mmCIF file with all atom_site columns, C-alpha atoms in Angstrom:
data_model
loop_
_atom_site.group_PDB
_atom_site.id
_atom_site.type_symbol
_atom_site.label_atom_id
_atom_site.label_alt_id
_atom_site.label_comp_id
_atom_site.label_asym_id
_atom_site.label_entity_id
_atom_site.label_seq_id
_atom_site.pdbx_PDB_ins_code
_atom_site.Cartn_x
_atom_site.Cartn_y
_atom_site.Cartn_z
_atom_site.occupancy
_atom_site.B_iso_or_equiv
_atom_site.pdbx_formal_charge
_atom_site.auth_seq_id
_atom_site.auth_comp_id
_atom_site.auth_asym_id
_atom_site.auth_atom_id
_atom_site.pdbx_PDB_model_num
ATOM 1   C CA . UNK U 1 1   ? 15.231  28.556 0.117   1.00 0.00 ? 274 UNK U CA 1
ATOM 2   C CA . UNK U 1 2   ? 16.903  31.649 -1.147  1.00 0.00 ? 275 UNK U CA 1
ATOM 3   C CA . UNK U 1 3   ? 18.110  30.045 -4.387  1.00 0.00 ? 276 UNK U CA 1
ATOM 4   C CA . UNK U 1 4   ? 17.861  32.066 -7.560  1.00 0.00 ? 277 UNK U CA 1
ATOM 5   C CA . UNK U 1 5   ? 16.396  30.653 -10.727 1.00 0.00 ? 278 UNK U CA 1
ATOM 6   C CA . UNK U 1 6   ? 17.458  31.849 -14.148 1.00 0.00 ? 279 UNK U CA 1
ATOM 7   C CA . UNK U 1 7   ? 16.544  30.964 -17.720 1.00 0.00 ? 280 UNK U CA 1
ATOM 8   C CA . UNK U 1 8   ? 19.679  28.804 -17.901 1.00 0.00 ? 281 UNK U CA 1
ATOM 9   C CA . UNK U 1 9   ? 18.360  26.486 -15.177 1.00 0.00 ? 282 UNK U CA 1
ATOM 10  C CA . UNK U 1 10  ? 15.869  24.894 -17.561 1.00 0.00 ? 283 UNK U CA 1
ATOM 11  C CA . UNK U 1 11  ? 16.299  22.752 -20.639 1.00 0.00 ? 284 UNK U CA 1
ATOM 12  C CA . UNK U 1 12  ? 14.524  24.436 -23.527 1.00 0.00 ? 285 UNK U CA 1
ATOM 13  C CA . UNK U 1 13  ? 13.245  22.045 -26.189 1.00 0.00 ? 286 UNK U CA 1
ATOM 14  C CA . UNK U 1 14  ? 11.928  23.344 -29.483 1.00 0.00 ? 287 UNK U CA 1
ATOM 15  C CA . UNK U 1 15  ? 10.130  20.223 -30.658 1.00 0.00 ? 288 UNK U CA 1
ATOM 16  C CA . UNK U 1 16  ? 6.437   19.410 -30.398 1.00 0.00 ? 289 UNK U CA 1
ATOM 17  C CA . UNK U 1 17  ? 5.154   17.850 -27.227 1.00 0.00 ? 290 UNK U CA 1
ATOM 18  C CA . UNK U 1 18  ? 5.553   14.047 -27.180 1.00 0.00 ? 291 UNK U CA 1
ATOM 19  C CA . UNK U 1 19  ? 1.873   13.125 -26.811 1.00 0.00 ? 292 UNK U CA 1
ATOM 20  C CA . UNK U 1 20  ? 0.961   14.494 -30.233 1.00 0.00 ? 293 UNK U CA 1
ATOM 21  C CA . UNK U 1 21  ? 3.803   12.795 -32.096 1.00 0.00 ? 294 UNK U CA 1
ATOM 22  C CA . UNK U 1 22  ? 3.260   9.453  -30.329 1.00 0.00 ? 295 UNK U CA 1
ATOM 23  C CA . UNK U 1 23  ? -0.481  9.633  -30.986 1.00 0.00 ? 296 UNK U CA 1
ATOM 24  C CA . UNK U 1 24  ? 0.189   10.255 -34.687 1.00 0.00 ? 297 UNK U CA 1
ATOM 25  C CA . UNK U 1 25  ? 2.571   7.278  -34.954 1.00 0.00 ? 298 UNK U CA 1
ATOM 26  C CA . UNK U 1 26  ? 0.211   4.949  -33.094 1.00 0.00 ? 299 UNK U CA 1
ATOM 27  C CA . UNK U 1 27  ? -2.791  6.015  -35.209 1.00 0.00 ? 300 UNK U CA 1
ATOM 28  C CA . UNK U 1 28  ? -0.881  5.411  -38.433 1.00 0.00 ? 301 UNK U CA 1
ATOM 29  C CA . UNK U 1 29  ? 0.076   1.927  -37.289 1.00 0.00 ? 302 UNK U CA 1
ATOM 30  C CA . UNK U 1 30  ? -3.205  1.000  -35.554 1.00 0.00 ? 303 UNK U CA 1
ATOM 31  C CA . UNK U 1 31  ? -6.107  3.120  -36.900 1.00 0.00 ? 304 UNK U CA 1
ATOM 32  C CA . UNK U 1 32  ? -8.692  1.032  -35.017 1.00 0.00 ? 305 UNK U CA 1
ATOM 33  C CA . UNK U 1 33  ? -7.475  2.556  -31.735 1.00 0.00 ? 306 UNK U CA 1
ATOM 34  C CA . UNK U 1 34  ? -9.177  5.830  -32.624 1.00 0.00 ? 307 UNK U CA 1
ATOM 35  C CA . UNK U 1 35  ? -12.542 4.387  -31.575 1.00 0.00 ? 308 UNK U CA 1
ATOM 36  C CA . UNK U 1 36  ? -11.194 4.145  -28.002 1.00 0.00 ? 309 UNK U CA 1
ATOM 37  C CA . UNK U 1 37  ? -10.426 7.890  -27.834 1.00 0.00 ? 310 UNK U CA 1
ATOM 38  C CA . UNK U 1 38  ? -12.721 10.392 -26.237 1.00 0.00 ? 311 UNK U CA 1
ATOM 39  C CA . UNK U 1 39  ? -15.029 11.022 -23.367 1.00 0.00 ? 312 UNK U CA 1
ATOM 40  C CA . UNK U 1 40  ? -15.700 8.338  -20.738 1.00 0.00 ? 313 UNK U CA 1
ATOM 41  C CA . UNK U 1 41  ? -19.075 8.879  -19.048 1.00 0.00 ? 314 UNK U CA 1
ATOM 42  C CA . UNK U 1 42  ? -18.120 6.654  -16.095 1.00 0.00 ? 315 UNK U CA 1
ATOM 43  C CA . UNK U 1 43  ? -14.909 8.558  -15.328 1.00 0.00 ? 316 UNK U CA 1
ATOM 44  C CA . UNK U 1 44  ? -16.423 10.969 -12.800 1.00 0.00 ? 317 UNK U CA 1
ATOM 45  C CA . UNK U 1 45  ? -18.157 8.128  -10.963 1.00 0.00 ? 318 UNK U CA 1
ATOM 46  C CA . UNK U 1 46  ? -14.986 6.058  -10.714 1.00 0.00 ? 319 UNK U CA 1
ATOM 47  C CA . UNK U 1 47  ? -13.060 9.037  -9.338  1.00 0.00 ? 320 UNK U CA 1
ATOM 48  C CA . UNK U 1 48  ? -15.863 9.841  -6.888  1.00 0.00 ? 321 UNK U CA 1
ATOM 49  C CA . UNK U 1 49  ? -15.908 6.206  -5.754  1.00 0.00 ? 322 UNK U CA 1
ATOM 50  C CA . UNK U 1 50  ? -12.162 6.191  -5.116  1.00 0.00 ? 323 UNK U CA 1
ATOM 51  C CA . UNK U 1 51  ? -12.359 9.354  -3.016  1.00 0.00 ? 324 UNK U CA 1
ATOM 52  C CA . UNK U 1 52  ? -15.389 8.074  -1.079  1.00 0.00 ? 325 UNK U CA 1
ATOM 53  C CA . UNK U 1 53  ? -13.656 4.755  -0.452  1.00 0.00 ? 326 UNK U CA 1
ATOM 54  C CA . UNK U 1 54  ? -10.713 6.572  1.087   1.00 0.00 ? 327 UNK U CA 1
ATOM 55  C CA . UNK U 1 55  ? -13.012 8.670  3.271   1.00 0.00 ? 328 UNK U CA 1
ATOM 56  C CA . UNK U 1 56  ? -15.063 5.658  4.356   1.00 0.00 ? 329 UNK U CA 1
ATOM 57  C CA . UNK U 1 57  ? -11.890 3.831  5.384   1.00 0.00 ? 330 UNK U CA 1
ATOM 58  C CA . UNK U 1 58  ? -11.108 6.501  8.006   1.00 0.00 ? 331 UNK U CA 1
ATOM 59  C CA . UNK U 1 59  ? -13.246 4.996  10.795  1.00 0.00 ? 332 UNK U CA 1
ATOM 60  C CA . UNK U 1 60  ? -12.158 1.469  9.865   1.00 0.00 ? 333 UNK U CA 1
ATOM 61  C CA . UNK U 1 61  ? -8.449  2.257  10.050  1.00 0.00 ? 334 UNK U CA 1
ATOM 62  C CA . UNK U 1 62  ? -8.831  4.235  13.283  1.00 0.00 ? 335 UNK U CA 1
ATOM 63  C CA . UNK U 1 63  ? -9.395  1.057  15.292  1.00 0.00 ? 336 UNK U CA 1
ATOM 64  C CA . UNK U 1 64  ? -6.662  -1.074 13.728  1.00 0.00 ? 337 UNK U CA 1
ATOM 65  C CA . UNK U 1 65  ? -3.167  -1.768 14.994  1.00 0.00 ? 338 UNK U CA 1
ATOM 66  C CA . UNK U 1 66  ? -0.309  0.234  13.465  1.00 0.00 ? 339 UNK U CA 1
ATOM 67  C CA . UNK U 1 67  ? 1.117   -2.606 11.342  1.00 0.00 ? 340 UNK U CA 1
ATOM 68  C CA . UNK U 1 68  ? -2.280  -3.405 9.816   1.00 0.00 ? 341 UNK U CA 1
ATOM 69  C CA . UNK U 1 69  ? -3.068  0.288  9.289   1.00 0.00 ? 342 UNK U CA 1
ATOM 70  C CA . UNK U 1 70  ? 0.275   0.804  7.532   1.00 0.00 ? 343 UNK U CA 1
ATOM 71  C CA . UNK U 1 71  ? -0.299  -2.251 5.331   1.00 0.00 ? 344 UNK U CA 1
ATOM 72  C CA . UNK U 1 72  ? -3.738  -0.943 4.318   1.00 0.00 ? 345 UNK U CA 1
ATOM 73  C CA . UNK U 1 73  ? -2.338  2.537  3.733   1.00 0.00 ? 346 UNK U CA 1
ATOM 74  C CA . UNK U 1 74  ? 0.405   1.149  1.508   1.00 0.00 ? 347 UNK U CA 1
ATOM 75  C CA . UNK U 1 75  ? -1.714  -1.340 -0.454  1.00 0.00 ? 348 UNK U CA 1
ATOM 76  C CA . UNK U 1 76  ? -5.002  0.507  -0.848  1.00 0.00 ? 349 UNK U CA 1
ATOM 77  C CA . UNK U 1 77  ? -4.210  4.141  -0.148  1.00 0.00 ? 350 UNK U CA 1
ATOM 78  C CA . UNK U 1 78  ? -1.110  4.138  -2.303  1.00 0.00 ? 351 UNK U CA 1
ATOM 79  C CA . UNK U 1 79  ? -2.881  2.579  -5.265  1.00 0.00 ? 352 UNK U CA 1
ATOM 80  C CA . UNK U 1 80  ? -5.825  4.966  -5.027  1.00 0.00 ? 353 UNK U CA 1
ATOM 81  C CA . UNK U 1 81  ? -3.557  7.990  -4.538  1.00 0.00 ? 354 UNK U CA 1
ATOM 82  C CA . UNK U 1 82  ? -1.579  6.987  -7.625  1.00 0.00 ? 355 UNK U CA 1
ATOM 83  C CA . UNK U 1 83  ? -4.803  6.616  -9.613  1.00 0.00 ? 356 UNK U CA 1
ATOM 84  C CA . UNK U 1 84  ? -5.964  10.044 -8.467  1.00 0.00 ? 357 UNK U CA 1
ATOM 85  C CA . UNK U 1 85  ? -2.613  11.484 -9.499  1.00 0.00 ? 358 UNK U CA 1
ATOM 86  C CA . UNK U 1 86  ? -3.207  10.102 -12.997 1.00 0.00 ? 359 UNK U CA 1
ATOM 87  C CA . UNK U 1 87  ? -6.660  11.691 -12.921 1.00 0.00 ? 360 UNK U CA 1
ATOM 88  C CA . UNK U 1 88  ? -5.004  15.080 -12.617 1.00 0.00 ? 361 UNK U CA 1
ATOM 89  C CA . UNK U 1 89  ? -3.245  14.460 -15.945 1.00 0.00 ? 362 UNK U CA 1
ATOM 90  C CA . UNK U 1 90  ? -6.386  13.596 -17.907 1.00 0.00 ? 363 UNK U CA 1
ATOM 91  C CA . UNK U 1 91  ? -7.607  17.161 -18.493 1.00 0.00 ? 364 UNK U CA 1
ATOM 92  C CA . UNK U 1 92  ? -4.337  17.895 -20.290 1.00 0.00 ? 365 UNK U CA 1
ATOM 93  C CA . UNK U 1 93  ? -4.957  14.902 -22.539 1.00 0.00 ? 366 UNK U CA 1
ATOM 94  C CA . UNK U 1 94  ? -8.590  15.924 -23.147 1.00 0.00 ? 367 UNK U CA 1
ATOM 95  C CA . UNK U 1 95  ? -9.787  12.592 -21.799 1.00 0.00 ? 368 UNK U CA 1
ATOM 96  C CA . UNK U 1 96  ? -12.525 13.782 -19.466 1.00 0.00 ? 369 UNK U CA 1
ATOM 97  C CA . UNK U 1 97  ? -14.346 16.403 -21.488 1.00 0.00 ? 370 UNK U CA 1
ATOM 98  C CA . UNK U 1 98  ? -17.052 15.666 -24.034 1.00 0.00 ? 371 UNK U CA 1
ATOM 99  C CA . UNK U 1 99  ? -16.260 17.093 -27.440 1.00 0.00 ? 372 UNK U CA 1
ATOM 100 C CA . UNK U 1 100 ? -17.408 16.025 -30.873 1.00 0.00 ? 373 UNK U CA 1
ATOM 101 C CA . UNK U 1 101 ? -14.711 17.919 -32.734 1.00 0.00 ? 374 UNK U CA 1
ATOM 102 C CA . UNK U 1 102 ? -11.790 16.777 -30.581 1.00 0.00 ? 375 UNK U CA 1
ATOM 103 C CA . UNK U 1 103 ? -10.356 14.375 -33.159 1.00 0.00 ? 376 UNK U CA 1
#
């Protein structure tokens, strides 16, 4: 609140992003992994299922005691929220879009 940000507040790195260099090293060592790259047709259904599961748990959790509700929130909600956070990274890795010329 009220802090100023300058160009010196960031660490500027002039190397390539790490995903590309790691992918190149892994592909040189294990070329068979390339067949696992690409579009996953079930991805959207898995994500939709996770979101629906969370929404369907609302009426179930509403009638539970606080300790049980917190345990469910930690065990199930936390895992699903973490998975959905990883989903937000996939477009940057080109893992959810269909493309024949990606690799």
